[in-house]
PDB file of C-alpha atoms in Angstrom:
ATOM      1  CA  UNK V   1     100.338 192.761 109.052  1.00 47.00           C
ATOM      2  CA  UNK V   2     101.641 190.860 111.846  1.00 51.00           C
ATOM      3  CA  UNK V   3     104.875 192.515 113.771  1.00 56.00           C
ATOM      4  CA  UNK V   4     108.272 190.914 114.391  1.00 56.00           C
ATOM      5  CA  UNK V   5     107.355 190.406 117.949  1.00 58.00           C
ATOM      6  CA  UNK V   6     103.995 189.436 117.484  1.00 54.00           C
ATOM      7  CA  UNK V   7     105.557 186.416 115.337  1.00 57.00           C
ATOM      8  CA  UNK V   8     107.924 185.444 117.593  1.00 63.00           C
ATOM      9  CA  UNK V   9     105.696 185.305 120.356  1.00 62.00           C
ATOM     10  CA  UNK V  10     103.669 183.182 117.951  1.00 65.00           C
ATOM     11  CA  UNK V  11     106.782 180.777 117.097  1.00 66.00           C
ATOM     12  CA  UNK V  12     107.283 180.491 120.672  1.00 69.00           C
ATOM     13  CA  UNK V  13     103.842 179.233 121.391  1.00 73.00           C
ATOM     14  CA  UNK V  14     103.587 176.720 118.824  1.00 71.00           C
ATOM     15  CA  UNK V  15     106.335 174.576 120.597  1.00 74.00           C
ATOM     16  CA  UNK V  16     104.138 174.424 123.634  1.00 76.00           C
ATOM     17  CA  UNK V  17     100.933 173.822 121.976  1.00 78.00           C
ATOM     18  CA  UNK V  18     102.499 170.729 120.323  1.00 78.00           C
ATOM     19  CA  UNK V  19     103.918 169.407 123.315  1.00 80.00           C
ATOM     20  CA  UNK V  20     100.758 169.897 125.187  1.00 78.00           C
ATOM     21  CA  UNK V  21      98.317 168.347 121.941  1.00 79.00           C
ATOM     22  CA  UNK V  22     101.309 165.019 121.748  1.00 79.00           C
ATOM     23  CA  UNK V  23     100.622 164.553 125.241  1.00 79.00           C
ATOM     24  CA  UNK V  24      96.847 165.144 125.933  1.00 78.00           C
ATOM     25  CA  UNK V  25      96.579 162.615 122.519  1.00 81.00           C
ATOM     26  CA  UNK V  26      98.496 159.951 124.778  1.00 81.00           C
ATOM     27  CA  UNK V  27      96.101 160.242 127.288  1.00 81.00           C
ATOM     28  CA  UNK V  28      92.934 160.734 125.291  1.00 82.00           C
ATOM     29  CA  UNK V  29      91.169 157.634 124.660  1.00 86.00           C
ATOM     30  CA  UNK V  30      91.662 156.100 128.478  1.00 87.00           C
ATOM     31  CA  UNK V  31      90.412 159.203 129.843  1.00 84.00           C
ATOM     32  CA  UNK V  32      87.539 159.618 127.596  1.00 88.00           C
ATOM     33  CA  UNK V  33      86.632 156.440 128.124  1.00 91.00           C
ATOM     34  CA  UNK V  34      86.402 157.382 132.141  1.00 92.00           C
ATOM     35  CA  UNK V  35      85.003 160.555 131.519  1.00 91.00           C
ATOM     36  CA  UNK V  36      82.110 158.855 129.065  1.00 93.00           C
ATOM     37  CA  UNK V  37      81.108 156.464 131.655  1.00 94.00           C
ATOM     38  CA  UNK V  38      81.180 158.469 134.439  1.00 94.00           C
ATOM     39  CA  UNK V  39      78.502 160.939 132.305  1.00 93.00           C
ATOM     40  CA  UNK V  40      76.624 157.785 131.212  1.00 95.00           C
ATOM     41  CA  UNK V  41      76.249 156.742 134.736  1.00 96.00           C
ATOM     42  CA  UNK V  42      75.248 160.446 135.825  1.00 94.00           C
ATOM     43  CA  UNK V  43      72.978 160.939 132.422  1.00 95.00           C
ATOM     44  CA  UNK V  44      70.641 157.915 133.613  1.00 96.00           C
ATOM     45  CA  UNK V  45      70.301 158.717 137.558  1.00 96.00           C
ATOM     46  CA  UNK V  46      69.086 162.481 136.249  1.00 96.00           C
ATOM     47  CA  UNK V  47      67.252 163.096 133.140  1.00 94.00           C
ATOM     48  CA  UNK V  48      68.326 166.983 133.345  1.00 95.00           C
ATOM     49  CA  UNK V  49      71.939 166.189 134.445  1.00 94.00           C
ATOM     50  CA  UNK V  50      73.112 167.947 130.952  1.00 92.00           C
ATOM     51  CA  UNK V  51      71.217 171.293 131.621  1.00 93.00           C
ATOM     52  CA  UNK V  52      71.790 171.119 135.032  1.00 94.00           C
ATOM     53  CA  UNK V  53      75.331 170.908 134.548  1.00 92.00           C
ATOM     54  CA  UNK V  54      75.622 173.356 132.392  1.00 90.00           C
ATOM     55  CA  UNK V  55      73.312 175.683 134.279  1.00 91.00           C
ATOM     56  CA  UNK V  56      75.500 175.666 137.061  1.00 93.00           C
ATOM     57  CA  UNK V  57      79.011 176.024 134.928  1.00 90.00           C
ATOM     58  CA  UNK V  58      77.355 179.288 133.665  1.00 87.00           C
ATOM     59  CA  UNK V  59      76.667 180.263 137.239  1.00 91.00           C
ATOM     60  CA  UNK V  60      79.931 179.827 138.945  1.00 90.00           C
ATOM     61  CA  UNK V  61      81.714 181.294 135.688  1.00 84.00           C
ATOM     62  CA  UNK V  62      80.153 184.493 135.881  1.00 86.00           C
ATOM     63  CA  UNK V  63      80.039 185.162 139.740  1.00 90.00           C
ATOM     64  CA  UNK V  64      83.638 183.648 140.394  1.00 87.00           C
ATOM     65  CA  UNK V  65      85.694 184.447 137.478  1.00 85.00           C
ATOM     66  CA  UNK V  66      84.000 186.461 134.678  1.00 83.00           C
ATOM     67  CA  UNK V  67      85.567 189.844 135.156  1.00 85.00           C
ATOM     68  CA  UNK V  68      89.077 188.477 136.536  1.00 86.00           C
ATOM     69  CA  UNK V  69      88.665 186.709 133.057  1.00 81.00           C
ATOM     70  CA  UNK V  70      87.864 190.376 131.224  1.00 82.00           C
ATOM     71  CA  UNK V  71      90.563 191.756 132.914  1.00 85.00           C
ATOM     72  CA  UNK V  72      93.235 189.492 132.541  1.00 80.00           C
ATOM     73  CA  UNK V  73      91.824 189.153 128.823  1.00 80.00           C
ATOM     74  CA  UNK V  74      92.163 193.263 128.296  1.00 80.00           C
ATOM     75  CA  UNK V  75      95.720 193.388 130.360  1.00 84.00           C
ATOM     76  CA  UNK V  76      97.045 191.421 127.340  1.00 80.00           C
ATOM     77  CA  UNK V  77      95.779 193.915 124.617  1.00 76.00           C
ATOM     78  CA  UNK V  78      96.541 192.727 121.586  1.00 79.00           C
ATOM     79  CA  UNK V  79      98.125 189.477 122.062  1.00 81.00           C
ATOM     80  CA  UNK V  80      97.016 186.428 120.828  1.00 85.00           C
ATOM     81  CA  UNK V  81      96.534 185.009 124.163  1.00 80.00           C
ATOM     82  CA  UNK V  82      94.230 188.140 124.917  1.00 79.00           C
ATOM     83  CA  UNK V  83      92.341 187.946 121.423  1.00 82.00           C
ATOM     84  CA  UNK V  84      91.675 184.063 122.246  1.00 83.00           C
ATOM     85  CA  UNK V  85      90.574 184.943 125.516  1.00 80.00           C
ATOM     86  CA  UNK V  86      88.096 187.820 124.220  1.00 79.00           C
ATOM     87  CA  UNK V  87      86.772 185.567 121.760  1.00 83.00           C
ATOM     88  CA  UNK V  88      86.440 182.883 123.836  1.00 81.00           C
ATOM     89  CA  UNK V  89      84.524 185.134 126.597  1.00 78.00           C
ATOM     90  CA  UNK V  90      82.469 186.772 123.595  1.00 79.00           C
ATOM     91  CA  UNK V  91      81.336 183.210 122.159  1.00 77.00           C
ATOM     92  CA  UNK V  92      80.533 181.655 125.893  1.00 66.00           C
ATOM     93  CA  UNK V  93      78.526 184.996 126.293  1.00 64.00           C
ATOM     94  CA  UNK V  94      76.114 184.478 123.378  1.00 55.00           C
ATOM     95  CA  UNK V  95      75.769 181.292 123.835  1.00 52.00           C
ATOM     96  CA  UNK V  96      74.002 182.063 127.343  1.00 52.00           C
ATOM     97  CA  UNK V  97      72.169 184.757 125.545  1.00 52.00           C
ATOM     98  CA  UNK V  98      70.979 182.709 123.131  1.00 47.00           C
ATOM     99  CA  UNK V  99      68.715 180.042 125.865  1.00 50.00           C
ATOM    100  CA  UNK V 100      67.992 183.183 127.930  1.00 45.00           C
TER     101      UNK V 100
END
């Protein structure tokens, strides 16, 4: 089950998160609609933009920050901030796997 201080650390977080969703959903739809554009305009001047992009995200992730990211992740041990992090490192993994 979960711990006392597990849960608190949980009840603590949820404040933040909801701040932080209220005020990226304020800010959504304008920047979306920059963000769209600005990958419409990119999409049509290079027919491998997409790939490209995310070619190069892969790239930079594993030689600049991948095992600060591992560590960081494993310093928290079982938090839920290091469990999010492992998961998220474990799913962004395979999915590079996957096309390789």
């Amino acid at each position: 089950g979960i711990n006392a201080e597990y849960g608190g650390h949980i009840a603590k977080d949820v404040k933040n998160i909801e701040s932080l969703g209220n005020q990226a959903c304020a800010d959504a739809p304008a920047c979306f609609q920059q963000v769209k554009a600005a990958m419409e305009d990119c999409m049509s001047r290079n027919a491998n933009f997409v790939q490209e992009t995310i070619d190069a995200a892969e790239t930079a992730y594993k030689e600049n920050f991948e095992a600060q990211v591992a560590e960081w992740a494993n310093s928290k041990g079982d938090s839920l901030l290091g469990d999010l992090a492992r998961m998220a490192m474990d799913r962004f993994s395979r999915a590079g796997d996957s096309r390789a």
